Amino acid sequence: MTIYQDILYSIKKGQKLLAVLIDPDKFSLENTSSFFEKVNESIATHIFVGGSTVEVLATEKLVHEIKKYTELPVVLFPGDVTQITNKADALLFLSLISGRNPDYLIGKHVDAVSKLKGSNLEIIPTGYILIESGKVAAVERVTNTKPLSRNTIRNITDTACAGELLGMKLVYLEAGSGAQEFLSAEIIMRVKNELNVPLIVGGGIRNRKQLDTVFNAGADLAVIGTAFEEDELFFDELRK
Ligand code: 1GP
């Protein structure tokens, strides 16, 4: 079964999914073993690896290390073409559909082809939607795009649906890493209601209660990064 089929199957069974996001720039390789002891005992189902600005080869080294300590699927969530490595299991082939920068709608994808041809990575086309969160997100800075306003929910749902109509297999609603406010239940609920493909939600989720809010609103897969970086004790709240 592919990773994507497995996501669809989990949704069918009513199982919620959780990805631990690791930014190679902020993670120290020496911690991999102890960090993954906690991951493996938690309800996490996926490992996402990526960041906005990552040193060349850092992703590859990190994925290689992670693979020694967990059986969970490792999915690339790359900020740039240089973060693509064959050592991972899958790649979110992201299109930043909230923005209007052609580089992040098609340019980077063209640049990635030579790396993807002949690779074993499962490639999952993903519509990536950045929504304002009260502070300028790294994605906004790096991609030079504006996020969608939280107040224009119609525009958010239409953007998500346009992504699906373009053939994207997943939609990722992003409040930005370290967002002060995670996305409201209303936004998640409204998007989920109109979408047929699985919905990923991330940005600013810092405790179990917020995670449950995101799941109850309709997120199929939640992504958490900063809360684990800041305090690994968070894993205790997320034991299996
Ligand atoms: C960022 O959605 C992810 O791209 C996770 O955000 O770091 O705030 O958990 P946090």
PDB file of C-alpha atoms and ligand atoms in Angstrom:
ATOM      1  CA  MET A   1       0.000   0.000   0.000  1.00  0.00           C
ATOM      2  CA  THR A   2       1.351   3.461  -0.832  1.00  0.00           C
ATOM      3  CA  ILE A   3       1.557   6.141   1.845  1.00  0.00           C
ATOM      4  CA  TYR A   4      -1.273   8.008   0.151  1.00  0.00           C
ATOM      5  CA  GLN A   5      -3.488   4.919   0.010  1.00  0.00           C
ATOM      6  CA  ASP A   6      -2.716   4.343   3.658  1.00  0.00           C
ATOM      7  CA  ILE A   7      -3.878   7.892   4.488  1.00  0.00           C
ATOM      8  CA  LEU A   8      -7.144   7.262   2.609  1.00  0.00           C
ATOM      9  CA  TYR A   9      -7.578   3.943   4.381  1.00  0.00           C
ATOM     10  CA  SER A  10      -7.028   5.526   7.822  1.00  0.00           C
ATOM     11  CA  ILE A  11      -9.638   8.176   7.073  1.00  0.00           C
ATOM     12  CA  LYS A  12     -12.093   5.471   6.066  1.00  0.00           C
ATOM     13  CA  LYS A  13     -11.488   3.745   9.400  1.00  0.00           C
ATOM     14  CA  GLY A  14     -11.974   7.065  11.235  1.00  0.00           C
ATOM     15  CA  GLN A  15      -8.361   7.178  12.424  1.00  0.00           C
ATOM     16  CA  LYS A  16      -6.767  10.604  12.834  1.00  0.00           C
ATOM     17  CA  LEU A  17      -3.156  11.060  11.765  1.00  0.00           C
ATOM     18  CA  LEU A  18      -0.371  13.087  13.333  1.00  0.00           C
ATOM     19  CA  ALA A  19       2.888  14.139  11.714  1.00  0.00           C
ATOM     20  CA  VAL A  20       5.882  15.246  13.739  1.00  0.00           C
ATOM     21  CA  LEU A  21       7.636  17.933  11.706  1.00  0.00           C
ATOM     22  CA  ILE A  22      11.407  18.092  12.009  1.00  0.00           C
ATOM     23  CA  ASP A  23      13.320  21.051  10.639  1.00  0.00           C
ATOM     24  CA  PRO A  24      16.863  19.874   9.802  1.00  0.00           C
ATOM     25  CA  ASP A  25      18.171  23.333  10.661  1.00  0.00           C
ATOM     26  CA  LYS A  26      16.836  23.212  14.205  1.00  0.00           C
ATOM     27  CA  PHE A  27      17.381  19.554  15.059  1.00  0.00           C
ATOM     28  CA  SER A  28      20.595  18.195  16.431  1.00  0.00           C
ATOM     29  CA  LEU A  29      21.519  14.794  15.011  1.00  0.00           C
ATOM     30  CA  GLU A  30      22.875  13.564  18.363  1.00  0.00           C
ATOM     31  CA  ASN A  31      19.330  13.732  19.754  1.00  0.00           C
ATOM     32  CA  THR A  32      17.825  11.457  17.124  1.00  0.00           C
ATOM     33  CA  SER A  33      17.817   8.291  19.199  1.00  0.00           C
ATOM     34  CA  SER A  34      16.256   9.781  22.358  1.00  0.00           C
ATOM     35  CA  PHE A  35      13.815  11.922  20.367  1.00  0.00           C
ATOM     36  CA  PHE A  36      12.549   8.906  18.447  1.00  0.00           C
ATOM     37  CA  GLU A  37      12.122   6.829  21.575  1.00  0.00           C
ATOM     38  CA  LYS A  38       9.428   9.354  22.484  1.00  0.00           C
ATOM     39  CA  VAL A  39       8.027   9.570  18.961  1.00  0.00           C
ATOM     40  CA  ASN A  40       7.663   5.806  18.776  1.00  0.00           C
ATOM     41  CA  GLU A  41       5.703   5.706  22.034  1.00  0.00           C
ATOM     42  CA  SER A  42       3.376   8.485  20.899  1.00  0.00           C
ATOM     43  CA  ILE A  43       0.326   8.589  18.649  1.00  0.00           C
ATOM     44  CA  ALA A  44       2.447  10.043  15.810  1.00  0.00           C
ATOM     45  CA  THR A  45       1.866   8.298  12.498  1.00  0.00           C
ATOM     46  CA  HIS A  46       4.172  10.193  10.125  1.00  0.00           C
ATOM     47  CA  ILE A  47       7.429  12.098  10.187  1.00  0.00           C
ATOM     48  CA  PHE A  48       7.615  15.203   8.054  1.00  0.00           C
ATOM     49  CA  VAL A  49      11.045  16.671   7.325  1.00  0.00           C
ATOM     50  CA  GLY A  50      11.603  20.149   5.955  1.00  0.00           C
ATOM     51  CA  GLY A  51      12.212  23.795   6.659  1.00  0.00           C
ATOM     52  CA  SER A  52      12.236  27.198   5.051  1.00  0.00           C
ATOM     53  CA  THR A  53      16.007  27.562   4.881  1.00  0.00           C
ATOM     54  CA  VAL A  54      18.055  24.419   5.206  1.00  0.00           C
ATOM     55  CA  GLU A  55      21.728  23.824   4.521  1.00  0.00           C
ATOM     56  CA  VAL A  56      22.351  21.614   1.454  1.00  0.00           C
ATOM     57  CA  LEU A  57      22.686  17.902   2.422  1.00  0.00           C
ATOM     58  CA  ALA A  58      21.374  18.481   5.974  1.00  0.00           C
ATOM     59  CA  THR A  59      18.021  16.910   5.039  1.00  0.00           C
ATOM     60  CA  GLU A  60      19.632  13.843   3.546  1.00  0.00           C
ATOM     61  CA  LYS A  61      21.825  13.288   6.623  1.00  0.00           C
ATOM     62  CA  LEU A  62      18.865  13.732   8.939  1.00  0.00           C
ATOM     63  CA  VAL A  63      16.568  11.373   7.017  1.00  0.00           C
ATOM     64  CA  HIS A  64      19.314   8.748   6.928  1.00  0.00           C
ATOM     65  CA  GLU A  65      19.625   9.017  10.722  1.00  0.00           C
ATOM     66  CA  ILE A  66      15.848   9.002  11.357  1.00  0.00           C
ATOM     67  CA  LYS A  67      15.456   5.804   9.359  1.00  0.00           C
ATOM     68  CA  LYS A  68      17.662   3.984  11.882  1.00  0.00           C
ATOM     69  CA  TYR A  69      15.239   4.727  14.722  1.00  0.00           C
ATOM     70  CA  THR A  70      11.686   4.495  13.408  1.00  0.00           C
ATOM     71  CA  GLU A  71       9.449   2.530  11.112  1.00  0.00           C
ATOM     72  CA  LEU A  72       7.124   5.495  10.598  1.00  0.00           C
ATOM     73  CA  PRO A  73       6.980   6.821   7.036  1.00  0.00           C
ATOM     74  CA  VAL A  74       9.285   9.768   6.412  1.00  0.00           C
ATOM     75  CA  VAL A  75       7.697  12.372   4.176  1.00  0.00           C
ATOM     76  CA  LEU A  76       9.568  15.349   2.762  1.00  0.00           C
ATOM     77  CA  PHE A  77       7.922  18.716   3.248  1.00  0.00           C
ATOM     78  CA  PRO A  78      10.543  20.725   1.419  1.00  0.00           C
ATOM     79  CA  GLY A  79      11.077  24.462   1.459  1.00  0.00           C
ATOM     80  CA  ASP A  80      13.302  24.125  -1.564  1.00  0.00           C
ATOM     81  CA  VAL A  81      14.480  21.717  -4.286  1.00  0.00           C
ATOM     82  CA  THR A  82      17.772  21.151  -2.421  1.00  0.00           C
ATOM     83  CA  GLN A  83      15.827  19.376   0.343  1.00  0.00           C
ATOM     84  CA  ILE A  84      14.713  16.523  -1.899  1.00  0.00           C
ATOM     85  CA  THR A  85      16.383  13.238  -1.024  1.00  0.00           C
ATOM     86  CA  ASN A  86      15.776   9.729  -2.215  1.00  0.00           C
ATOM     87  CA  LYS A  87      16.333   8.418   1.317  1.00  0.00           C
ATOM     88  CA  ALA A  88      12.821   9.486   2.353  1.00  0.00           C
ATOM     89  CA  ASP A  89       9.667   7.529   1.525  1.00  0.00           C
ATOM     90  CA  ALA A  90       7.506  10.239   0.012  1.00  0.00           C
ATOM     91  CA  LEU A  91       7.478  13.857  -1.055  1.00  0.00           C
ATOM     92  CA  LEU A  92       4.734  16.422  -0.658  1.00  0.00           C
ATOM     93  CA  PHE A  93       5.028  18.054  -4.082  1.00  0.00           C
ATOM     94  CA  LEU A  94       3.845  21.421  -2.841  1.00  0.00           C
ATOM     95  CA  SER A  95       2.159  24.169  -4.814  1.00  0.00           C
ATOM     96  CA  LEU A  96       1.722  27.348  -2.808  1.00  0.00           C
ATOM     97  CA  ILE A  97      -1.774  28.055  -4.100  1.00  0.00           C
ATOM     98  CA  SER A  98      -2.508  30.832  -1.597  1.00  0.00           C
ATOM     99  CA  GLY A  99       0.247  32.857  -3.269  1.00  0.00           C
ATOM    100  CA  ARG A 100       0.791  34.282  -6.703  1.00  0.00           C
ATOM    101  CA  ASN A 101       4.509  33.706  -7.085  1.00  0.00           C
ATOM    102  CA  PRO A 102       5.016  31.583 -10.241  1.00  0.00           C
ATOM    103  CA  ASP A 103       8.204  30.070  -8.794  1.00  0.00           C
ATOM    104  CA  TYR A 104       6.129  28.301  -6.143  1.00  0.00           C
ATOM    105  CA  LEU A 105       3.302  27.416  -8.525  1.00  0.00           C
ATOM    106  CA  ILE A 106       5.431  25.832 -11.283  1.00  0.00           C
ATOM    107  CA  GLY A 107       9.044  27.107 -11.344  1.00  0.00           C
ATOM    108  CA  LYS A 108      10.458  25.034  -8.468  1.00  0.00           C
ATOM    109  CA  HIS A 109       8.548  21.997  -9.752  1.00  0.00           C
ATOM    110  CA  VAL A 110      10.314  22.201 -13.098  1.00  0.00           C
ATOM    111  CA  ASP A 111      13.644  22.548 -11.284  1.00  0.00           C
ATOM    112  CA  ALA A 112      12.866  19.419  -9.244  1.00  0.00           C
ATOM    113  CA  VAL A 113      12.213  17.108 -12.196  1.00  0.00           C
ATOM    114  CA  SER A 114      15.816  16.047 -12.797  1.00  0.00           C
ATOM    115  CA  LYS A 115      16.010  14.972  -9.136  1.00  0.00           C
ATOM    116  CA  LEU A 116      12.667  13.168  -9.201  1.00  0.00           C
ATOM    117  CA  LYS A 117      13.119  11.219 -12.416  1.00  0.00           C
ATOM    118  CA  GLY A 118      14.215   7.727 -11.539  1.00  0.00           C
ATOM    119  CA  SER A 119      13.795   8.290  -7.805  1.00  0.00           C
ATOM    120  CA  ASN A 120      11.758   5.893  -5.670  1.00  0.00           C
ATOM    121  CA  LEU A 121      10.005   8.670  -3.788  1.00  0.00           C
ATOM    122  CA  GLU A 122       6.232   8.510  -3.727  1.00  0.00           C
ATOM    123  CA  ILE A 123       5.226  11.910  -5.049  1.00  0.00           C
ATOM    124  CA  ILE A 124       2.043  13.384  -3.610  1.00  0.00           C
ATOM    125  CA  PRO A 125       0.814  16.616  -5.268  1.00  0.00           C
ATOM    126  CA  THR A 126      -0.299  18.906  -2.458  1.00  0.00           C
ATOM    127  CA  GLY A 127      -2.080  22.256  -2.488  1.00  0.00           C
ATOM    128  CA  TYR A 128      -0.438  24.376   0.213  1.00  0.00           C
ATOM    129  CA  ILE A 129      -2.453  27.276   1.595  1.00  0.00           C
ATOM    130  CA  LEU A 130      -0.900  29.826   3.938  1.00  0.00           C
ATOM    131  CA  ILE A 131      -3.358  31.669   6.159  1.00  0.00           C
ATOM    132  CA  GLU A 132      -2.493  34.759   8.195  1.00  0.00           C
ATOM    133  CA  SER A 133      -1.691  34.103  11.842  1.00  0.00           C
ATOM    134  CA  GLY A 134      -0.919  37.465  13.402  1.00  0.00           C
ATOM    135  CA  LYS A 135       2.770  37.495  12.535  1.00  0.00           C
ATOM    136  CA  VAL A 136       4.798  37.222   9.332  1.00  0.00           C
ATOM    137  CA  ALA A 137       5.419  33.509   8.708  1.00  0.00           C
ATOM    138  CA  ALA A 138       8.763  32.252   7.413  1.00  0.00           C
ATOM    139  CA  VAL A 139       6.916  30.870   4.360  1.00  0.00           C
ATOM    140  CA  GLU A 140       5.624  34.350   3.577  1.00  0.00           C
ATOM    141  CA  ARG A 141       9.115  35.839   3.812  1.00  0.00           C
ATOM    142  CA  VAL A 142      10.912  33.153   1.853  1.00  0.00           C
ATOM    143  CA  THR A 143       8.322  32.833  -0.931  1.00  0.00           C
ATOM    144  CA  ASN A 144       7.481  36.514  -1.099  1.00  0.00           C
ATOM    145  CA  THR A 145       3.757  35.787  -1.104  1.00  0.00           C
ATOM    146  CA  LYS A 146       0.859  37.050   0.947  1.00  0.00           C
ATOM    147  CA  PRO A 147      -1.190  34.675   3.122  1.00  0.00           C
ATOM    148  CA  LEU A 148      -4.970  34.493   2.764  1.00  0.00           C
ATOM    149  CA  SER A 149      -6.979  36.470   5.294  1.00  0.00           C
ATOM    150  CA  ARG A 150      -8.681  34.487   8.076  1.00  0.00           C
ATOM    151  CA  ASN A 151     -11.788  36.550   7.564  1.00  0.00           C
ATOM    152  CA  THR A 152     -12.467  35.612   3.966  1.00  0.00           C
ATOM    153  CA  ILE A 153     -13.385  31.981   4.486  1.00  0.00           C
ATOM    154  CA  ARG A 154     -15.075  31.778   1.073  1.00  0.00           C
ATOM    155  CA  ASN A 155     -11.754  32.612  -0.548  1.00  0.00           C
ATOM    156  CA  ILE A 156      -9.996  29.944   1.535  1.00  0.00           C
ATOM    157  CA  THR A 157     -12.534  27.248   0.614  1.00  0.00           C
ATOM    158  CA  ASP A 158     -12.471  28.245  -3.063  1.00  0.00           C
ATOM    159  CA  THR A 159      -8.677  28.083  -3.068  1.00  0.00           C
ATOM    160  CA  ALA A 160      -8.757  24.601  -1.524  1.00  0.00           C
ATOM    161  CA  CYS A 161     -11.376  23.441  -4.060  1.00  0.00           C
ATOM    162  CA  ALA A 162      -9.375  24.903  -6.954  1.00  0.00           C
ATOM    163  CA  GLY A 163      -6.404  22.861  -5.758  1.00  0.00           C
ATOM    164  CA  GLU A 164      -8.505  19.719  -5.736  1.00  0.00           C
ATOM    165  CA  LEU A 165      -9.892  20.471  -9.209  1.00  0.00           C
ATOM    166  CA  LEU A 166      -6.324  20.901 -10.454  1.00  0.00           C
ATOM    167  CA  GLY A 167      -5.685  17.319  -9.354  1.00  0.00           C
ATOM    168  CA  MET A 168      -3.922  17.873  -6.042  1.00  0.00           C
ATOM    169  CA  LYS A 169      -4.232  14.828  -3.788  1.00  0.00           C
ATOM    170  CA  LEU A 170      -3.936  16.617  -0.458  1.00  0.00           C
ATOM    171  CA  VAL A 171      -4.734  20.098   0.802  1.00  0.00           C
ATOM    172  CA  TYR A 172      -2.532  21.555   3.548  1.00  0.00           C
ATOM    173  CA  LEU A 173      -3.902  24.500   5.550  1.00  0.00           C
ATOM    174  CA  GLU A 174      -0.960  26.275   7.139  1.00  0.00           C
ATOM    175  CA  ALA A 175      -0.967  28.964   9.836  1.00  0.00           C
ATOM    176  CA  GLY A 176       2.853  29.082   9.700  1.00  0.00           C
ATOM    177  CA  SER A 177       5.420  27.458  11.932  1.00  0.00           C
ATOM    178  CA  GLY A 178       5.229  28.812  15.465  1.00  0.00           C
ATOM    179  CA  ALA A 179       1.989  30.671  14.697  1.00  0.00           C
ATOM    180  CA  GLN A 180       0.560  32.525  17.681  1.00  0.00           C
ATOM    181  CA  GLU A 181      -2.898  31.245  16.867  1.00  0.00           C
ATOM    182  CA  PHE A 182      -3.684  27.894  15.302  1.00  0.00           C
ATOM    183  CA  LEU A 183      -6.393  27.842  12.621  1.00  0.00           C
ATOM    184  CA  SER A 184      -9.940  28.270  13.846  1.00  0.00           C
ATOM    185  CA  ALA A 185     -12.295  25.321  13.970  1.00  0.00           C
ATOM    186  CA  GLU A 186     -14.607  27.240  11.653  1.00  0.00           C
ATOM    187  CA  ILE A 187     -12.022  27.562   8.872  1.00  0.00           C
ATOM    188  CA  ILE A 188     -11.091  23.878   9.150  1.00  0.00           C
ATOM    189  CA  MET A 189     -14.731  22.774   9.233  1.00  0.00           C
ATOM    190  CA  ARG A 190     -15.749  24.871   6.224  1.00  0.00           C
ATOM    191  CA  VAL A 191     -12.824  23.663   4.105  1.00  0.00           C
ATOM    192  CA  LYS A 192     -13.353  20.029   5.114  1.00  0.00           C
ATOM    193  CA  ASN A 193     -17.029  20.250   4.159  1.00  0.00           C
ATOM    194  CA  GLU A 194     -16.195  21.207   0.602  1.00  0.00           C
ATOM    195  CA  LEU A 195     -13.233  18.949   0.023  1.00  0.00           C
ATOM    196  CA  ASN A 196     -13.029  15.334  -1.116  1.00  0.00           C
ATOM    197  CA  VAL A 197      -9.285  14.885  -0.687  1.00  0.00           C
ATOM    198  CA  PRO A 198      -7.629  14.522   2.747  1.00  0.00           C
ATOM    199  CA  LEU A 199      -7.031  17.695   4.736  1.00  0.00           C
ATOM    200  CA  ILE A 200      -3.769  18.478   6.529  1.00  0.00           C
ATOM    201  CA  VAL A 201      -3.686  21.252   9.148  1.00  0.00           C
ATOM    202  CA  GLY A 202      -0.594  22.720  10.803  1.00  0.00           C
ATOM    203  CA  GLY A 203       0.867  25.737  12.518  1.00  0.00           C
ATOM    204  CA  GLY A 204       0.683  26.796  16.152  1.00  0.00           C
ATOM    205  CA  ILE A 205      -0.766  23.602  17.677  1.00  0.00           C
ATOM    206  CA  ARG A 206       0.803  23.461  21.140  1.00  0.00           C
ATOM    207  CA  ASN A 207      -1.213  21.148  23.358  1.00  0.00           C
ATOM    208  CA  ARG A 208      -3.518  18.155  23.343  1.00  0.00           C
ATOM    209  CA  LYS A 209      -6.654  20.256  23.626  1.00  0.00           C
ATOM    210  CA  GLN A 210      -5.753  22.281  20.524  1.00  0.00           C
ATOM    211  CA  LEU A 211      -4.888  19.097  18.664  1.00  0.00           C
ATOM    212  CA  ASP A 212      -8.285  17.641  19.536  1.00  0.00           C
ATOM    213  CA  THR A 213      -9.986  20.859  18.383  1.00  0.00           C
ATOM    214  CA  VAL A 214      -8.215  20.590  15.023  1.00  0.00           C
ATOM    215  CA  PHE A 215      -9.158  16.913  14.662  1.00  0.00           C
ATOM    216  CA  ASN A 216     -12.766  17.446  15.740  1.00  0.00           C
ATOM    217  CA  ALA A 217     -13.122  20.282  13.237  1.00  0.00           C
ATOM    218  CA  GLY A 218     -12.231  17.864  10.439  1.00  0.00           C
ATOM    219  CA  ALA A 219      -8.469  17.757   9.940  1.00  0.00           C
ATOM    220  CA  ASP A 220      -7.439  14.295   8.785  1.00  0.00           C
ATOM    221  CA  LEU A 221      -3.768  14.823   9.533  1.00  0.00           C
ATOM    222  CA  ALA A 222      -2.313  17.407  11.919  1.00  0.00           C
ATOM    223  CA  VAL A 223       1.285  18.612  11.794  1.00  0.00           C
ATOM    224  CA  ILE A 224       3.211  19.704  14.875  1.00  0.00           C
ATOM    225  CA  GLY A 225       6.805  20.958  14.894  1.00  0.00           C
ATOM    226  CA  THR A 226       7.570  23.857  17.227  1.00  0.00           C
ATOM    227  CA  ALA A 227       5.839  22.405  20.307  1.00  0.00           C
ATOM    228  CA  PHE A 228       8.169  19.360  20.176  1.00  0.00           C
ATOM    229  CA  GLU A 229      11.223  21.533  19.514  1.00  0.00           C
ATOM    230  CA  GLU A 230      10.428  23.669  22.542  1.00  0.00           C
ATOM    231  CA  ASP A 231       9.508  20.930  24.976  1.00  0.00           C
ATOM    232  CA  GLU A 232       9.775  17.201  24.388  1.00  0.00           C
ATOM    233  CA  LEU A 233       7.557  16.642  27.447  1.00  0.00           C
ATOM    234  CA  PHE A 234       4.684  17.365  25.074  1.00  0.00           C
ATOM    235  CA  PHE A 235       5.110  13.774  23.905  1.00  0.00           C
ATOM    236  CA  ASP A 236       3.855  12.645  27.327  1.00  0.00           C
ATOM    237  CA  GLU A 237       0.461  14.131  26.489  1.00  0.00           C
ATOM    238  CA  LEU A 238       0.461  12.176  23.261  1.00  0.00           C
ATOM    239  CA  ARG A 239       1.237   8.672  24.432  1.00  0.00           C
ATOM    240  CA  LYS A 240      -0.468   5.817  22.626  1.00  0.00           C
TER     241      LYS A 240
HETATM  242  C1  1GP B   1       4.727  24.284   9.939  1.00  0.00           C
HETATM  243  O1  1GP B   1       2.530  23.422  10.012  1.00  0.00           O
HETATM  244  C2  1GP B   1       3.827  23.212  10.447  1.00  0.00           C
HETATM  245  O2  1GP B   1       4.860  24.213   8.565  1.00  0.00           O
HETATM  246  C3  1GP B   1       3.942  23.050  11.922  1.00  0.00           C
HETATM  247  O3  1GP B   1       3.826  24.256  12.625  1.00  0.00           O
HETATM  248  O4  1GP B   1       5.873  24.422  14.018  1.00  0.00           O
HETATM  249  O5  1GP B   1       3.817  25.690  14.641  1.00  0.00           O
HETATM  250  O6  1GP B   1       3.906  23.222  14.903  1.00  0.00           O
HETATM  251  P1  1GP B   1       4.370  24.388  14.132  1.00  0.00           P
END
